[in-house]
PDB file of C-alpha atoms in Angstrom:
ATOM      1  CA  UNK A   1       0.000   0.000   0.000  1.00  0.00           C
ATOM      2  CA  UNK A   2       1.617   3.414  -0.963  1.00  0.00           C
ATOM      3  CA  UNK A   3       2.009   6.787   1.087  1.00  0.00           C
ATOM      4  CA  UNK A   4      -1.438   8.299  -0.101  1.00  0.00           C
ATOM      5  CA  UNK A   5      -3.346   4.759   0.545  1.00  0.00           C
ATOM      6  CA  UNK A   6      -1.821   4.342   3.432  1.00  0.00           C
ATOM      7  CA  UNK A   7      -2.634   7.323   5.512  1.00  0.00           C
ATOM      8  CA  UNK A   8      -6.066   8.082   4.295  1.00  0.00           C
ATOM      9  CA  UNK A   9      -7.136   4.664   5.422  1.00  0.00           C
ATOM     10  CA  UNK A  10      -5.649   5.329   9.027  1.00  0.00           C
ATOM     11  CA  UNK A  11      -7.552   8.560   8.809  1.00  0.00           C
ATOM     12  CA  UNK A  12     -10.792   6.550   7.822  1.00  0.00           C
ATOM     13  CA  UNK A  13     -10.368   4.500  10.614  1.00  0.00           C
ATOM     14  CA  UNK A  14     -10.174   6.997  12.955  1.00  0.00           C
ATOM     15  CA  UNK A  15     -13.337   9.454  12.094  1.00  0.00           C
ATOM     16  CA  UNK A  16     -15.133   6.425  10.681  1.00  0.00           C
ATOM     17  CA  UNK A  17     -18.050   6.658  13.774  1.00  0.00           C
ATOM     18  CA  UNK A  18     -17.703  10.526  13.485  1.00  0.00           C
ATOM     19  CA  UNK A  19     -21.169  11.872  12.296  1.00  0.00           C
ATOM     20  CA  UNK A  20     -20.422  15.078  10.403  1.00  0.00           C
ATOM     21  CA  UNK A  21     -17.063  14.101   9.092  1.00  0.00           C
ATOM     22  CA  UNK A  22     -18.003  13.540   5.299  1.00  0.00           C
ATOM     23  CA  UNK A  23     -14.744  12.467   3.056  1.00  0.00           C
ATOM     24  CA  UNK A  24     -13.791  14.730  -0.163  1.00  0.00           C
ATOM     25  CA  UNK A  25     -11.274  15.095  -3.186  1.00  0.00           C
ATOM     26  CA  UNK A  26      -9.653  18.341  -2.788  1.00  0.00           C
ATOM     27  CA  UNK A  27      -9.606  21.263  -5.611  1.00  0.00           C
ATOM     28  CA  UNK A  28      -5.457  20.610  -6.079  1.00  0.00           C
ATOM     29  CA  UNK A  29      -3.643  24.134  -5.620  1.00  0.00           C
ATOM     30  CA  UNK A  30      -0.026  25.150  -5.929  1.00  0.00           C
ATOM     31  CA  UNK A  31       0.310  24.958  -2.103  1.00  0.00           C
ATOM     32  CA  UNK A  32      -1.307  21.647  -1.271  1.00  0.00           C
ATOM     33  CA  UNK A  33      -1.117  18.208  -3.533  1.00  0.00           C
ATOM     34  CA  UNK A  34      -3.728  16.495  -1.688  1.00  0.00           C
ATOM     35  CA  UNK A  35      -5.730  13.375  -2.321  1.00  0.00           C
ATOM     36  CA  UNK A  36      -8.511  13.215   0.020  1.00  0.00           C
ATOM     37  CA  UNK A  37      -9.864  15.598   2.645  1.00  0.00           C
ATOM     38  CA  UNK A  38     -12.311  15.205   5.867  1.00  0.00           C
ATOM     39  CA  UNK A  39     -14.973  17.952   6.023  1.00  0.00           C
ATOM     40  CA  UNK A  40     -16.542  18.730   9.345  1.00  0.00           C
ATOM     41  CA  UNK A  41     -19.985  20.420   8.821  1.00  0.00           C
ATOM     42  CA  UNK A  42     -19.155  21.498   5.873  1.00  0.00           C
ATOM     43  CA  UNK A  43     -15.667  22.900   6.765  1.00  0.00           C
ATOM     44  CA  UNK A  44     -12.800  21.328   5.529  1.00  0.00           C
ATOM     45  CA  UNK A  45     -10.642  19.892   8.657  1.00  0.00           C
ATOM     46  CA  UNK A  46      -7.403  17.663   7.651  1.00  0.00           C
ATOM     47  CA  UNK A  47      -6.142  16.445   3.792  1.00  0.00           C
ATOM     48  CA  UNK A  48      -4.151  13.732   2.936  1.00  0.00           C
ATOM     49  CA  UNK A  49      -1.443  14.844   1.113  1.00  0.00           C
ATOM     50  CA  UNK A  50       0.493  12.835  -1.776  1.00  0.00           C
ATOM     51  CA  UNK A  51       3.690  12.215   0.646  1.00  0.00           C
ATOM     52  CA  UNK A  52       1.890  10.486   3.089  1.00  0.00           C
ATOM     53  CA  UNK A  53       1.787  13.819   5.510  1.00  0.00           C
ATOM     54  CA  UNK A  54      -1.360  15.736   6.046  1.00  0.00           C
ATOM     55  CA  UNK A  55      -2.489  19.025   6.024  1.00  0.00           C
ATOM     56  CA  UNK A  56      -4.918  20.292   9.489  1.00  0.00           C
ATOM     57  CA  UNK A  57      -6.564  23.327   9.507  1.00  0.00           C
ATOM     58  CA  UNK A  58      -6.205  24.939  13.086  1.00  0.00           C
ATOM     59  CA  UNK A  59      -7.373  28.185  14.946  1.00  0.00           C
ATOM     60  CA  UNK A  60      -5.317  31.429  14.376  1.00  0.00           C
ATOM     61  CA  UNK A  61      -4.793  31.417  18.371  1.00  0.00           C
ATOM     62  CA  UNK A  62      -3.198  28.235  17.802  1.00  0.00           C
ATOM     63  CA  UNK A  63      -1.166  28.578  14.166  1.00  0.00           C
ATOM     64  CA  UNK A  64       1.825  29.180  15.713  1.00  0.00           C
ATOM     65  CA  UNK A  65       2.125  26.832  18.850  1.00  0.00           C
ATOM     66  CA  UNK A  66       1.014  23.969  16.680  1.00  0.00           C
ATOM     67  CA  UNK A  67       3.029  24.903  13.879  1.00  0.00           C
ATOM     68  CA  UNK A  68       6.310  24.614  16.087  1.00  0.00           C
ATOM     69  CA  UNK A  69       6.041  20.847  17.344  1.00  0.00           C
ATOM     70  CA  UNK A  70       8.248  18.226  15.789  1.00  0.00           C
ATOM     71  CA  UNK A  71       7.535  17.378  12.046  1.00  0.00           C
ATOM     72  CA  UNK A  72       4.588  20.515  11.823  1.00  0.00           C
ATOM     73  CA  UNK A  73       5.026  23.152   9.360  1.00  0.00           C
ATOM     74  CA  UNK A  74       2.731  26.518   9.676  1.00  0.00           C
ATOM     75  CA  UNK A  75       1.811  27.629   6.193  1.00  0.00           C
ATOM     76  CA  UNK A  76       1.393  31.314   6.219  1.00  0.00           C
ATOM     77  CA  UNK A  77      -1.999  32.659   6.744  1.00  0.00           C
ATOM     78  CA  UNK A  78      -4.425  35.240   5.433  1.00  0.00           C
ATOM     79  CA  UNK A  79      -4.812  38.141   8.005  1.00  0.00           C
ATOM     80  CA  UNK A  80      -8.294  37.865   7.292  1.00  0.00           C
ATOM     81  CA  UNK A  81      -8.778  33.859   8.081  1.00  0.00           C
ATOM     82  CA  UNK A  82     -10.399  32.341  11.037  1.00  0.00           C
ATOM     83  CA  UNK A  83      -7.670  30.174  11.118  1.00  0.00           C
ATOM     84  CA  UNK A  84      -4.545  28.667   9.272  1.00  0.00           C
ATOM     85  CA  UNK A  85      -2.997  25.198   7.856  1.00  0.00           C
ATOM     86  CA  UNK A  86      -0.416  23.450   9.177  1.00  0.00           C
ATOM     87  CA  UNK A  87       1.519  20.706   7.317  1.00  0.00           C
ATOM     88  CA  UNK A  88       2.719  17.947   9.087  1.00  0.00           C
ATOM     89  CA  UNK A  89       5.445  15.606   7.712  1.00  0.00           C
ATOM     90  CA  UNK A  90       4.752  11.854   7.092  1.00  0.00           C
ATOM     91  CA  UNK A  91       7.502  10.955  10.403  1.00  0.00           C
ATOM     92  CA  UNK A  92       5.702  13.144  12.606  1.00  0.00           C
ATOM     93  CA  UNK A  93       2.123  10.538  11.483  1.00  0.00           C
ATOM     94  CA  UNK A  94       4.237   7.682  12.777  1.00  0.00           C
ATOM     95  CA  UNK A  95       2.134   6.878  15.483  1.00  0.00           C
ATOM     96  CA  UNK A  96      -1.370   6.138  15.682  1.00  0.00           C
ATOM     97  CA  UNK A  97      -1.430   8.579  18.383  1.00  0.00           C
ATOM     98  CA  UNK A  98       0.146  11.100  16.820  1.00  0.00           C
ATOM     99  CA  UNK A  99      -1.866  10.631  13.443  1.00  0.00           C
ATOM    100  CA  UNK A 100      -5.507  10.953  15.707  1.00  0.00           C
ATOM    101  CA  UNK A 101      -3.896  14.079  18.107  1.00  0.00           C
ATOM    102  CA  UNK A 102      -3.638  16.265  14.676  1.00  0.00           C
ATOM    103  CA  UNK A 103      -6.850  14.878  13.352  1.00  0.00           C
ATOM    104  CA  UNK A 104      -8.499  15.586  16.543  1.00  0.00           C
ATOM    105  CA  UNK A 105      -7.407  19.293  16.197  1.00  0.00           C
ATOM    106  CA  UNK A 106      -8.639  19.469  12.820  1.00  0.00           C
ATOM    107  CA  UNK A 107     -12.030  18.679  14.316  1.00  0.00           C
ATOM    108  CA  UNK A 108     -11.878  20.319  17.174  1.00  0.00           C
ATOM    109  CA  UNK A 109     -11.537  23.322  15.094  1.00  0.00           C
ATOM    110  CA  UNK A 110     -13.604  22.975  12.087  1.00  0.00           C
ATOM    111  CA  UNK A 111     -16.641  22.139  14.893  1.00  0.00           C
ATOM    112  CA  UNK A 112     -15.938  26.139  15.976  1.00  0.00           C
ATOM    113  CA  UNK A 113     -16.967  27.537  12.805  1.00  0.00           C
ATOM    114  CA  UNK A 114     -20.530  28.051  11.792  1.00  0.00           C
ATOM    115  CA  UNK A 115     -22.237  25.414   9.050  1.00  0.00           C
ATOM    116  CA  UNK A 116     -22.072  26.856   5.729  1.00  0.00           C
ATOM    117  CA  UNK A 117     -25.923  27.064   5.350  1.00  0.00           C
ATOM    118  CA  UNK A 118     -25.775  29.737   8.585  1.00  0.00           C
ATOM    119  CA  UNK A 119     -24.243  32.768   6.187  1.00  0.00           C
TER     120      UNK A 119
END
């Protein structure tokens, strides 16, 4: 099983009994080559990216703490975003603790926001 498989199936596994998490394919962009992403309410949360890391979108508040634990990369945010990405490398998934404490942000987060049928 590649990278990609790989790491989307853990992910599966993990929201699997997760009611509002619905599963995606991302609009591809020049900063993210990812191959499936985890909606929560209608809010993208984390995306499995082609390298077998994943991208988690986080609070502003916490962009920057986040962003500086081992194998997390901050990508730069938009002053005028609730919140920001954070890449994390495929080592820093190694666990399956590790893998569910990111997804388990992205959640966390993306329950925060209002649904998209609110605006």
């Amino acid at each position: 099983m590649g990278e990609v498989a790989a790491i989307a199936d853990r992910i599966r596994n993990l929201i699997r009994s997760h009611p509002s998490f619905s599963e995606e394919t991302p609009v591809e962009g020049a900063w993210v080559a990812a191959t499936s992403a985890w909606s929560v309410n209608e809010h993208m949360a984390v995306m499995a990216r082609e390298d077998g890391g994943l991208m988690v979108l986080v609070a502003k508040v916490d962009h920057a703490g986040f962003g500086a634990e081992s194998g997390a990369h901050p990508i730069p945010m938009s002053a005028r975003g609730f919140g920001g990405w954070i890449h994390v490398d495929a080592h820093g998934l190694a666990s399956d603790g590790a893998l569910a404490k990111w997804v388990q942000r992205g959640i966390d987060f993306a329950q925060t926001l209002p649904r998209i049928d609110d605006f």
